[in-house]
Coordinates of C-alpha atoms in Angstrom, one line a residue:
Chain A
X17 CA 101.5 53.6 84.7
X18 CA 99.0 55.5 86.8
X19 CA 100.8 58.4 89.2
X20 CA 100.1 57.9 92.6
X21 CA 99.8 60.9 94.8
X22 CA 99.7 61.5 98.4
X23 CA 98.5 65.0 98.2
X24 CA 95.9 66.6 95.7
X25 CA 98.0 69.0 93.3
X26 CA 96.2 72.6 92.8
X27 CA 97.2 73.6 89.3
X28 CA 97.6 75.4 86.9
X29 CA 98.8 78.4 89.0
X30 CA 101.1 81.2 88.7
X31 CA 102.8 82.4 91.9
X32 CA 105.8 84.4 91.6
X33 CA 108.3 83.3 93.8
X34 CA 112.0 84.2 94.8
X35 CA 114.3 81.2 95.4
X36 CA 117.7 80.6 96.5
X37 CA 120.1 77.5 95.5
X38 CA 123.2 78.1 97.7
X39 CA 124.6 81.7 97.3
X40 CA 122.4 81.9 93.5
X41 CA 119.2 84.4 93.9
X42 CA 116.7 84.1 91.2
X43 CA 113.4 84.0 90.4
X44 CA 110.7 81.9 89.0
X45 CA 107.0 81.1 89.2
X46 CA 105.3 78.1 90.8
X47 CA 102.5 76.3 88.7
X48 CA 100.9 74.0 90.9
X49 CA 101.5 73.5 94.6
X50 CA 100.1 70.9 97.4
X51 CA 100.9 69.9 100.5
X52 CA 103.7 68.0 99.6
X53 CA 105.4 70.2 97.6
X54 CA 105.7 72.1 94.2
X55 CA 106.4 72.6 90.6
X56 CA 108.8 75.5 90.0
X57 CA 108.9 76.7 86.5
X58 CA 112.0 78.4 85.9
X59 CA 115.0 78.8 82.5
X60 CA 118.0 76.3 83.7
X61 CA 116.6 74.4 86.3
X62 CA 119.0 73.7 89.5
X63 CA 120.0 70.1 89.7
X64 CA 118.2 67.2 90.8
X65 CA 118.8 66.9 94.7
X66 CA 119.6 70.6 95.2
X67 CA 118.3 72.4 98.4
X68 CA 116.2 75.3 97.4
X69 CA 114.5 78.0 99.4
X70 CA 111.3 79.6 98.5
X71 CA 109.7 83.1 99.0
X72 CA 106.3 83.3 97.6
X73 CA 104.0 86.1 98.5
X74 CA 100.2 84.3 98.2
X75 CA 97.4 86.2 96.9
X76 CA 94.1 86.9 99.1
X77 CA 96.2 88.6 101.9
X78 CA 97.4 85.3 103.3
X79 CA 100.9 86.5 103.4
X80 CA 104.6 85.2 102.5
X81 CA 105.1 81.3 102.1
X82 CA 108.7 80.7 103.0
X83 CA 109.7 76.8 102.8
X84 CA 113.1 74.7 102.5
X85 CA 112.8 72.2 99.7
X86 CA 114.4 70.0 97.6
X87 CA 114.6 69.0 94.3
X88 CA 112.7 65.8 93.6
X89 CA 112.7 66.0 89.8
X90 CA 113.8 68.3 86.7
X91 CA 111.9 69.3 83.4
X92 CA 113.8 70.4 80.6
X93 CA 110.6 71.7 78.9
X94 CA 109.6 70.9 75.5
X95 CA 108.6 72.4 72.4
X96 CA 105.9 75.2 72.8
X97 CA 103.0 72.8 71.4
X98 CA 104.1 70.2 73.9
X99 CA 103.0 72.9 76.9
X100 CA 105.9 71.1 79.1
X101 CA 107.4 73.8 81.0
X102 CA 111.3 73.8 82.0
X103 CA 111.5 73.8 86.1
X104 CA 111.8 71.8 88.9
X105 CA 109.5 69.6 90.9
X106 CA 110.2 71.1 94.8
X107 CA 109.4 68.5 97.6
X108 CA 109.1 70.5 101.1
X109 CA 111.2 69.6 103.6
X110 CA 111.2 72.6 106.1
X111 CA 108.0 74.2 106.8
X112 CA 107.5 75.6 110.1
X113 CA 104.0 76.4 111.8
X114 CA 103.7 79.9 110.5
X115 CA 104.4 78.3 106.6
X116 CA 102.3 75.5 107.2
X117 CA 99.2 77.8 108.5
X118 CA 99.7 80.0 105.2
X119 CA 100.4 77.1 102.7
X120 CA 97.0 75.2 104.0
X121 CA 94.9 78.7 104.2
X122 CA 95.9 79.0 100.4
X123 CA 95.0 75.5 99.4
X124 CA 92.2 75.5 101.6
X125 CA 90.7 78.7 99.5
X126 CA 91.7 77.3 96.3
X127 CA 89.6 74.5 97.0
X128 CA 86.9 76.4 98.0
X129 CA 86.7 78.6 94.6
X130 CA 87.1 75.5 92.9
X131 CA 84.3 74.0 94.8
X132 CA 81.9 77.0 93.7
X133 CA 82.7 75.4 89.8
X134 CA 81.7 72.4 91.2
X135 CA 78.6 72.9 92.7
X136 CA 77.0 75.0 89.9
X137 CA 74.1 74.5 87.9
X138 CA 74.7 73.9 84.3
X139 CA 72.9 76.6 82.1
Chain B
X5 CA 76.8 78.6 94.4
X6 CA 78.6 80.5 91.5
X7 CA 81.8 81.8 90.1
X8 CA 81.0 85.6 90.4
X9 CA 82.0 88.8 91.7
X10 CA 84.1 91.7 91.3
X11 CA 87.5 92.0 89.7
X12 CA 88.7 93.9 92.7
X13 CA 88.2 91.1 94.7
X14 CA 89.4 88.3 92.6
X15 CA 91.6 89.5 89.5
X16 CA 91.1 87.7 86.2
X17 CA 94.5 85.7 86.2
X18 CA 93.4 84.0 89.5
X19 CA 89.8 83.1 87.9
X20 CA 91.6 81.8 84.9
X21 CA 93.7 79.3 87.4
X22 CA 89.8 78.2 89.4
X23 CA 88.5 77.4 86.1
X24 CA 91.4 75.9 84.4
X25 CA 91.8 73.6 87.9
X26 CA 88.1 73.0 87.3
X27 CA 88.4 71.5 84.1
X28 CA 84.8 72.0 83.2
X29 CA 83.3 73.8 80.0
X30 CA 81.7 77.1 80.3
X31 CA 82.2 81.0 79.6
X32 CA 83.5 83.6 81.7
X33 CA 82.1 86.9 80.8
X34 CA 84.0 90.4 82.1
X35 CA 82.2 93.8 82.0
X36 CA 84.2 96.4 83.4
X37 CA 83.4 100.3 83.0
X38 CA 85.2 100.8 79.5
X39 CA 85.8 97.3 78.4
X40 CA 84.1 94.1 78.4
X41 CA 85.2 90.1 76.9
X42 CA 84.2 86.6 77.0
X43 CA 86.5 83.6 77.3
X44 CA 85.6 80.2 76.0
X45 CA 86.5 76.9 78.2
X46 CA 86.2 73.5 77.2
X47 CA 87.6 71.0 79.8
X48 CA 89.4 73.7 81.7
X49 CA 91.7 74.6 78.3
X50 CA 91.1 77.6 76.5
X51 CA 89.0 77.7 73.2
X52 CA 88.6 81.3 73.0
X53 CA 88.4 84.8 74.0
X54 CA 88.0 88.1 72.9
X55 CA 87.5 91.6 74.3
X56 CA 86.0 94.9 73.0
X57 CA 88.6 95.5 71.0
X58 CA 89.4 92.0 69.5
X59 CA 85.7 91.1 69.2
X60 CA 85.7 92.1 65.3
X61 CA 89.3 90.7 64.6
X62 CA 88.0 87.2 66.2
X63 CA 84.3 87.3 64.5
X64 CA 86.2 87.8 61.2
X65 CA 88.6 84.8 61.9
X66 CA 85.3 83.0 63.2
X67 CA 84.0 82.6 59.7
X68 CA 87.3 80.9 58.0
X69 CA 88.3 77.1 57.9
X70 CA 90.9 76.7 60.5
X71 CA 93.7 76.4 58.6
X72 CA 96.9 76.5 60.5
X73 CA 97.6 80.2 59.3
X74 CA 94.0 81.3 60.7
X75 CA 94.8 79.6 63.7
X76 CA 97.6 81.2 64.7
X77 CA 95.9 84.6 63.7
X78 CA 92.9 83.5 66.2
X79 CA 95.6 82.5 68.9
X80 CA 97.2 85.6 68.7
X81 CA 93.9 87.2 68.9
X82 CA 92.8 85.2 71.8
X83 CA 96.6 86.5 73.4
X84 CA 96.0 90.1 73.0
X85 CA 92.2 89.7 74.6
X86 CA 93.7 88.1 77.4
X87 CA 96.3 90.7 77.8
X88 CA 93.6 93.4 78.0
X89 CA 91.1 91.5 79.8
X90 CA 93.8 90.7 82.9
X91 CA 94.9 94.2 82.7
X92 CA 91.5 95.5 83.8
X93 CA 91.7 96.5 87.3
X94 CA 87.5 96.9 88.2
X95 CA 84.5 95.4 87.1
X96 CA 82.3 91.9 87.3
X97 CA 83.0 88.8 85.8
X98 CA 80.9 85.4 86.1
X99 CA 81.9 82.0 85.1
X100 CA 78.6 80.1 83.7
X101 CA 78.9 76.2 83.4
X102 CA 77.6 74.6 80.2
X103 CA 77.0 70.5 79.5
X104 CA 78.7 71.0 76.2
X105 CA 79.8 74.0 74.2
X106 CA 77.5 76.8 73.3
X107 CA 76.8 77.3 69.5
X108 CA 76.0 80.9 70.2
X109 CA 79.0 82.4 72.2
X110 CA 79.4 86.7 72.2
X111 CA 76.8 86.8 69.1
X112 CA 79.2 84.4 67.4
X113 CA 79.0 80.9 65.4
X114 CA 80.9 79.0 67.8
X115 CA 81.1 75.8 65.8
X116 CA 83.3 77.8 63.6
X117 CA 86.3 78.7 65.4
X118 CA 86.8 76.1 67.9
X119 CA 90.9 76.0 68.8
X120 CA 91.2 72.5 68.2
X121 CA 91.6 71.1 71.5
X122 CA 92.3 74.6 72.6
X123 CA 95.3 76.4 74.5
X124 CA 97.1 74.9 77.4
X125 CA 96.1 77.1 80.4
X126 CA 99.4 76.9 82.2
X127 CA 101.5 78.2 79.5
X128 CA 99.1 81.2 78.8
X129 CA 99.1 81.8 82.3
X130 CA 102.7 81.7 82.7
X131 CA 103.4 84.3 79.8
X132 CA 101.0 86.6 81.1
X133 CA 102.4 86.7 84.6
X134 CA 106.0 87.0 83.1
X135 CA 104.2 89.9 80.9
X136 CA 103.1 91.6 84.1
X137 CA 106.2 91.3 85.9
X138 CA 108.2 92.5 82.9
X139 CA 105.8 95.7 82.4
X140 CA 106.3 95.8 86.6
X141 CA 110.3 95.8 86.0
X142 CA 110.1 98.4 83.5
X143 CA 108.0 100.5 85.7
X144 CA 110.0 99.9 88.7
X145 CA 113.3 101.1 86.6
X146 CA 111.3 104.4 85.6
X147 CA 110.7 105.1 89.4
X148 CA 114.3 104.1 90.2
X149 CA 115.9 105.9 87.5
X150 CA 113.4 109.1 87.8
X151 CA 115.4 112.1 88.6
X152 CA 114.5 113.6 91.9
X153 CA 116.3 116.6 91.5
X154 CA 115.8 117.7 88.3
X155 CA 112.9 119.1 86.1
X156 CA 111.4 117.0 83.6
X157 CA 111.9 119.6 80.6
X158 CA 114.4 122.0 81.4
X159 CA 114.4 123.5 78.2
X160 CA 110.7 124.8 79.3
X161 CA 112.1 126.8 81.9
X162 CA 113.4 129.4 79.2
X163 CA 109.7 130.5 78.3
X164 CA 108.3 133.7 80.0
X165 CA 105.6 131.6 82.0
X166 CA 108.3 129.2 83.5
X167 CA 107.3 125.5 84.1
X168 CA 103.4 124.8 84.3
X169 CA 103.1 124.3 87.7
X170 CA 106.2 126.2 88.7
X171 CA 106.1 127.7 92.2
X172 CA 107.4 131.2 92.1
X173 CA 110.7 132.5 93.4
X174 CA 108.6 134.4 96.5
X175 CA 107.2 130.7 97.0
X176 CA 110.9 129.3 97.3
X177 CA 111.7 131.6 99.9
X178 CA 115.3 132.3 98.3
X179 CA 117.8 134.8 99.6
X180 CA 119.9 136.1 96.7
X181 CA 123.4 137.8 97.0
X182 CA 124.3 139.6 94.0
X183 CA 127.9 140.2 93.6
X184 CA 129.4 142.7 91.1
X185 CA 131.8 145.3 91.1
X186 CA 129.8 147.5 88.7
X187 CA 126.7 149.1 90.7
X188 CA 124.3 149.5 87.7
X189 CA 124.3 146.0 87.5
X190 CA 123.8 145.2 91.1
X191 CA 121.0 147.6 90.8
X192 CA 119.0 146.3 88.0
X193 CA 119.2 142.6 88.8
X194 CA 118.8 143.5 92.3
X195 CA 115.2 145.3 91.5
X196 CA 114.2 142.3 89.3
X197 CA 114.6 139.6 92.1
X198 CA 113.1 141.7 94.5
X199 CA 110.2 142.2 92.6
X200 CA 110.2 138.5 91.9
X201 CA 109.7 137.9 95.6
X202 CA 113.2 136.9 96.3
X203 CA 115.2 138.5 99.4
X204 CA 118.2 140.6 97.8
X205 CA 121.5 141.2 99.2
X206 CA 124.3 142.8 97.7
X207 CA 128.0 142.7 97.7
X208 CA 130.9 144.9 95.2
X209 CA 133.6 142.7 96.1
X210 CA 135.1 139.3 97.1
X211 CA 135.6 140.5 100.8
X212 CA 132.0 141.9 101.2
X213 CA 130.8 138.7 99.2
X214 CA 132.2 136.4 101.6
X215 CA 131.3 138.1 104.9
X216 CA 127.7 138.2 103.7
X217 CA 127.4 134.8 102.9
X218 CA 128.8 133.7 106.1
X219 CA 126.3 135.9 107.7
X220 CA 123.1 134.4 105.4
X221 CA 124.1 130.9 105.9
X222 CA 124.4 131.6 109.8
X223 CA 120.6 132.4 109.8
X224 CA 118.7 129.2 110.5
X225 CA 116.8 127.8 107.2
X226 CA 118.4 130.4 105.4
X227 CA 118.0 129.3 101.5
X228 CA 120.7 131.0 99.7
X229 CA 121.4 131.3 96.2
X230 CA 124.8 133.4 95.2
X231 CA 124.6 135.3 91.7
X232 CA 128.4 136.6 91.1
X233 CA 130.3 138.4 88.5
X234 CA 133.0 136.3 86.8
X235 CA 135.4 139.1 86.2
X236 CA 136.1 141.4 89.5
X237 CA 139.3 142.0 91.0
X238 CA 140.4 139.5 93.5
X239 CA 140.9 139.9 97.3
X240 CA 144.7 140.3 96.9
X241 CA 144.3 142.8 93.6
X242 CA 146.4 140.5 91.6
X243 CA 143.7 139.0 89.7
X244 CA 140.5 139.5 87.9
X245 CA 138.7 136.3 88.3
X246 CA 137.2 137.7 91.7
X247 CA 134.1 135.8 91.2
X248 CA 136.0 132.3 91.0
X249 CA 137.7 133.4 94.2
X250 CA 133.7 134.0 95.8
X251 CA 133.0 130.7 94.9
X252 CA 135.8 129.1 96.1
X253 CA 135.7 130.5 99.7
X254 CA 131.8 129.6 99.5
X255 CA 132.7 126.0 99.1
X256 CA 135.3 125.9 101.3
X257 CA 132.8 127.1 104.3
X258 CA 131.9 123.7 105.0
X259 CA 128.9 122.2 106.3
X260 CA 125.9 121.9 103.6
X261 CA 127.8 125.2 101.6
X262 CA 128.5 122.7 98.8
X263 CA 124.8 122.5 97.7
X264 CA 124.5 126.7 98.0
X265 CA 123.4 126.8 94.5
X266 CA 125.5 129.7 92.4
X267 CA 124.8 131.3 89.0
X268 CA 128.2 133.1 86.9
X269 CA 127.9 136.2 85.4
X270 CA 130.2 136.7 82.7
X271 CA 130.6 139.3 79.7
X272 CA 132.1 136.5 77.9
X273 CA 134.0 133.3 79.0
X274 CA 136.5 130.9 77.9
X275 CA 136.6 127.3 77.6
X276 CA 139.0 126.7 80.7
X277 CA 136.8 129.3 82.4
X278 CA 133.9 127.0 81.9
X279 CA 135.5 124.3 82.7
X280 CA 136.7 125.9 86.5
X281 CA 133.0 127.0 86.7
X282 CA 131.9 123.4 86.5
X283 CA 134.7 122.0 88.9
X284 CA 133.2 124.4 91.2
X285 CA 129.5 123.1 91.1
X286 CA 128.4 126.6 88.8
X287 CA 124.4 125.6 88.2
X288 CA 124.4 128.3 85.4
X289 CA 126.8 131.0 83.7
X290 CA 125.0 133.7 82.1
X291 CA 126.4 136.1 79.6
X292 CA 125.8 139.9 80.5
X293 CA 125.6 142.8 78.2
X294 CA 129.3 144.4 77.7
X295 CA 130.2 147.3 79.4
X296 CA 131.2 148.7 75.9
X297 CA 128.1 150.3 74.6
X298 CA 128.2 154.1 74.4
X299 CA 124.8 154.6 74.8
X300 CA 123.6 154.4 78.7
X301 CA 119.9 153.9 77.8
X302 CA 120.4 151.3 75.5
X303 CA 122.8 149.5 77.9
X304 CA 120.5 150.0 80.7
X305 CA 117.8 148.2 78.4
X306 CA 119.8 145.6 77.7
X307 CA 120.6 145.1 81.6
X308 CA 117.0 144.9 82.3
X309 CA 116.5 142.2 79.5
X310 CA 119.4 140.7 81.1
X311 CA 117.7 140.6 84.5
X312 CA 114.8 139.2 83.4
X313 CA 116.6 136.1 81.8
X314 CA 118.3 135.7 84.7
X315 CA 115.4 135.8 87.1
X316 CA 113.7 132.8 84.8
X317 CA 116.9 130.9 85.3
X318 CA 117.2 131.5 89.0
X319 CA 114.0 130.0 89.3
X320 CA 115.0 127.3 87.6
X321 CA 118.1 126.8 89.8
X322 CA 116.1 127.0 93.0
X323 CA 113.7 124.8 91.7
X324 CA 116.3 121.8 91.0
X325 CA 118.7 123.2 93.6
X326 CA 119.8 120.0 95.8
X327 CA 120.4 122.5 98.7
X328 CA 116.8 123.8 98.7
X329 CA 114.7 123.3 101.5
X330 CA 111.2 121.7 101.0
X331 CA 108.3 124.5 101.5
X332 CA 106.0 124.1 104.4
X333 CA 102.6 121.8 103.4
X334 CA 99.9 124.5 102.8
X335 CA 96.7 123.5 104.9
X336 CA 94.5 122.5 101.9
X337 CA 91.2 123.3 104.2
X338 CA 92.4 127.1 103.8
X339 CA 93.4 127.2 100.1
X340 CA 91.3 124.8 98.1
X341 CA 91.2 126.5 94.9
X342 CA 95.1 126.8 95.4
X343 CA 95.7 122.9 95.9
X344 CA 92.9 122.1 93.2
X345 CA 94.6 124.3 90.4
X346 CA 98.2 122.6 91.3
X347 CA 96.8 118.9 91.4
X348 CA 95.4 119.6 88.0
X349 CA 98.6 121.1 86.5
X350 CA 100.3 118.4 88.3
X351 CA 98.2 115.8 86.7
X352 CA 98.3 117.2 83.2
X353 CA 102.2 117.0 83.7
X354 CA 101.7 113.1 84.5
X355 CA 101.0 112.6 80.7
X356 CA 104.6 112.5 80.0
X357 CA 106.5 111.0 83.1
X358 CA 109.1 109.4 81.5
X359 CA 111.2 111.5 83.7
X360 CA 110.5 112.9 86.9
X361 CA 107.6 111.5 88.1
X362 CA 109.4 111.0 91.8
X363 CA 110.0 114.3 92.0
X364 CA 106.4 115.1 91.1
X365 CA 105.0 113.2 93.8
X366 CA 107.1 114.3 96.2
X367 CA 106.1 117.9 95.2
X368 CA 102.4 117.2 95.2
X369 CA 103.2 115.3 98.6
X370 CA 104.9 118.0 100.3
X371 CA 101.8 120.6 99.7
X372 CA 100.1 118.4 102.0
X373 CA 102.7 116.9 104.9
X374 CA 106.2 118.1 106.4
X375 CA 107.7 114.6 105.2
X376 CA 106.9 112.5 102.2
X377 CA 109.1 109.4 101.5
X378 CA 109.0 107.0 98.7
X379 CA 109.6 103.3 99.2
X380 CA 110.0 100.9 96.3
X381 CA 108.5 97.5 96.9
X382 CA 110.5 94.8 95.5
X383 CA 110.7 91.2 96.4
X384 CA 109.4 91.3 99.4
X385 CA 111.1 94.4 100.6
X386 CA 110.8 97.9 100.9
X387 CA 113.6 100.2 99.9
X388 CA 114.1 103.8 100.1
X389 CA 113.9 105.5 96.7
X390 CA 113.4 109.5 97.6
X391 CA 111.8 111.8 100.3
X392 CA 111.2 115.6 101.2
X393 CA 110.9 117.1 104.2
X394 CA 110.2 120.4 105.3
X395 CA 112.9 122.4 105.9
X396 CA 115.8 119.9 105.0
X397 CA 117.6 120.3 101.5
X398 CA 116.4 117.5 99.5
X399 CA 119.5 115.6 98.2
X400 CA 120.1 115.5 102.3
X401 CA 117.1 113.9 102.6
X402 CA 117.7 111.2 99.7
X403 CA 120.6 110.4 101.1
X404 CA 119.0 109.3 104.0
X405 CA 116.1 107.6 102.7
X406 CA 118.4 105.8 100.2
X407 CA 119.7 103.9 103.0
X408 CA 116.7 102.6 104.2
X409 CA 115.7 99.0 103.5
X410 CA 113.3 96.7 105.3
X411 CA 111.1 93.1 105.0
X412 CA 107.7 94.1 104.4
X413 CA 106.5 91.2 106.8
X414 CA 108.6 93.1 109.6
X415 CA 106.5 96.3 109.2
X416 CA 103.0 95.7 109.8
X417 CA 101.6 98.7 108.3
X418 CA 103.6 98.4 104.8
X419 CA 102.4 94.7 104.8
X420 CA 99.1 96.0 105.2
X421 CA 99.4 98.1 102.4
X422 CA 100.8 96.0 100.0
X423 CA 98.0 93.1 100.7
X424 CA 95.3 95.7 101.0
X425 CA 96.9 97.8 97.8
X426 CA 95.0 100.6 99.9
X427 CA 96.1 103.5 102.3
X428 CA 96.9 102.9 105.6
X429 CA 96.8 105.7 108.7
X430 CA 98.4 105.0 112.0
X431 CA 97.2 106.7 114.8
X432 CA 99.3 107.9 117.6
X433 CA 100.2 106.2 120.4
X434 CA 102.1 103.3 118.2
X435 CA 105.5 102.5 117.8
X436 CA 107.3 104.5 114.7
X437 CA 106.3 102.9 111.3
X438 CA 110.2 102.9 109.8
X439 CA 112.6 102.7 112.7
X440 CA 115.2 104.3 110.7
X441 CA 113.0 107.6 110.0
X442 CA 113.3 110.3 113.1
X443 CA 109.5 110.4 114.2
X444 CA 110.3 113.8 115.9
X445 CA 106.9 114.7 117.0
X446 CA 105.0 113.1 114.3
X447 CA 101.9 111.5 115.7
X448 CA 99.9 110.2 112.8
X449 CA 101.4 108.4 109.4
X450 CA 99.8 107.7 106.5
X451 CA 100.6 105.4 103.6
X452 CA 99.4 105.4 100.6
X453 CA 99.8 102.7 97.5
X454 CA 101.1 103.3 94.0
X455 CA 99.9 100.7 92.2
X456 CA 100.9 99.2 88.6
X457 CA 98.6 96.3 87.3
X458 CA 97.2 95.5 90.7
X459 CA 100.1 95.2 92.5
X460 CA 102.0 98.1 94.8
X461 CA 104.9 99.3 92.9
X462 CA 105.8 101.6 95.7
X463 CA 104.8 102.8 99.0
X464 CA 104.7 106.6 99.8
X465 CA 105.1 107.5 103.7
X466 CA 104.0 110.5 105.2
X467 CA 103.6 112.4 108.5
X468 CA 104.6 115.7 110.2
X469 CA 107.5 115.1 112.2
X470 CA 108.2 118.9 112.8
X471 CA 105.3 120.5 114.1
X472 CA 103.4 117.0 115.6
X473 CA 100.2 118.5 113.6
X474 CA 97.5 115.7 112.6
X475 CA 97.4 114.9 109.1
X476 CA 94.9 116.8 106.9
X477 CA 92.3 115.6 104.6
X478 CA 95.0 113.6 101.9
X479 CA 92.4 112.7 99.5
X480 CA 93.8 114.6 96.7
X481 CA 97.2 113.2 97.4
X482 CA 96.0 110.0 96.7
X483 CA 94.2 110.3 93.7
X484 CA 97.2 111.9 92.8
X485 CA 98.8 108.8 93.0
X486 CA 96.6 106.9 91.3
X487 CA 96.8 108.9 88.5
X488 CA 100.7 108.3 88.9
X489 CA 100.5 104.6 88.8
X490 CA 98.1 104.9 85.6
X491 CA 100.7 107.4 83.8
X492 CA 103.7 105.1 84.9
X493 CA 101.7 102.2 83.4
X494 CA 101.5 104.5 80.0
X495 CA 105.0 105.2 80.3
X496 CA 106.1 101.8 80.3
X497 CA 103.5 101.0 77.5
X498 CA 105.0 103.9 75.1
X499 CA 108.9 102.3 75.9
X500 CA 107.6 99.3 74.8
X501 CA 105.8 100.0 71.7
X502 CA 108.9 102.2 71.0
X503 CA 111.1 99.4 71.7
X504 CA 108.6 97.2 69.1
X505 CA 108.5 99.7 66.6
X506 CA 112.4 99.6 66.4
X507 CA 112.5 96.1 66.1
X508 CA 110.5 96.3 63.4
X509 CA 112.4 99.1 62.0
X510 CA 115.5 96.8 62.2
X511 CA 113.9 93.9 60.8
X512 CA 112.7 96.0 57.7
X513 CA 109.0 94.6 58.5
X514 CA 107.3 98.0 57.4
X515 CA 105.0 100.0 60.2
X516 CA 104.0 98.2 62.9
X517 CA 101.6 95.5 62.1
X518 CA 97.7 94.7 63.7
X519 CA 99.6 93.1 66.6
X520 CA 100.2 96.5 68.1
X521 CA 97.2 98.0 67.3
X522 CA 94.5 96.9 69.7
X523 CA 97.0 97.1 72.5
X524 CA 97.4 100.8 71.9
X525 CA 93.2 101.3 71.5
X526 CA 93.2 99.9 74.9
X527 CA 95.7 101.8 76.7
X528 CA 97.2 98.5 78.2

């Protein structure tokens, strides 16, 4: 079945992220990001439907992204060869204007850098 | 359009993400002052990589047929190469797009060593990020556990030259009270300490000693060390442990007197006496020559030798004493040579910074500013780690500083240092940078990053709250912090290597394999 995405997904990334599930505070890595959500690579992923508060310092001096999210899907990972990471797909639920601005700026910068390659002439 | 530039602006981890996202085929060349490398991509997947140190190994593997064992070896070399390249702090990079795989790449025949479909960049990126974070955590632990109040190598203090870069007793500005009911001991010890630049006072019995102590401590900013004989008559005359009574009464004086260092002299001491001395916070016990010597000249010579040893012990105590106030900063403009020599010595000491690096940083900073506070940067927060403040006991400052923690985003200059990874100077007329630190007359503040693998591990805050003097040029301090960051990385690496060595040893796999060699050679 062909995957349908509302928002373009940017990745692979690696952004260290502090996250909270209930009173449990942990650290994981965002490995892709879109306007609607992210994949959080983490061992022992939180359960489906859990509310996850994330805090990630984005590169290029963009600031800290804080967002309320919910676990939309889970991956227990696979063998190393499969390249399938253990973690959760997160859907953004609460993004205040500041967080939206930071996220948009990050995605725009990433797209701009990627566009440099698209526009290159082959050597 | 091209994807090229400086690693200072876009680090290799970020470049790898962009290229992998583009799903293009091409080569990424990296050129740094002391290293270079290249990474080959096909459809955004990593096909191969080499760095200066792995090029030979990759070249040898390139000529082999790609059986599983060789593929595994090649993948290992690729990971080592990436680890090295990701650690580069400065240099240039350029990604070149190719329609198809280049046959020649880095002087090698690429057709021979293609990694099948290539390596999934997502897993590689995650692995590299985890390694960097692990190294950062390890280094942060080094800082957190670094002794603020003790010397790196206490044993070295027994040499005649003292510790490298040690300040003299004169520089420490100590007042020493020598207490002994034996006049010759008082005379010889006092003379030795006067020669060393100390202000020396003396007492021959308990009451006299306690009076002197009260008087000295009542003077503003006096830094006192008590050197007392253990075996003297007590004040009531019913015992011969008067030295202990002096210390007990000193400790009972309240205020900051618990921090006054004490050196106890004794001809001999029992285990019980040692335990009592420890309970009373005695820093050192020095065994002095016995009075039973019949030859006065020999006894005098022994006493002078004892006094010299005592002087060295005292120097050690003075430097590590939590009660010792931090000396005032020097004006670097007036004393270029001294500052240069000091920095050089301290930088040499960074070669083995496993312990005491926080103290070294504060000691260097104290040469430039009246107050220096080191904050650990962790999970978006700044956490007070240690500090030095001219005229105040170090232990007191450290206690104050360790109660401070705040979110970086709420303190703009700190956030600026962390994001820019560069020093920031805050000029007069603004709110105090850290509200928990009494600004006093401080009109200017400087913040310096302590970098570890591109990231800010800690921030050093500096100002002059006592005099309100403008901050002088702090180039030397800034350079020292760069060296300190590199030294911390090296220390972290050494610890990792030791750990791996132990693991290999436990697993009985003989000496370290080639897995480690390239990492060591490149000082990652």
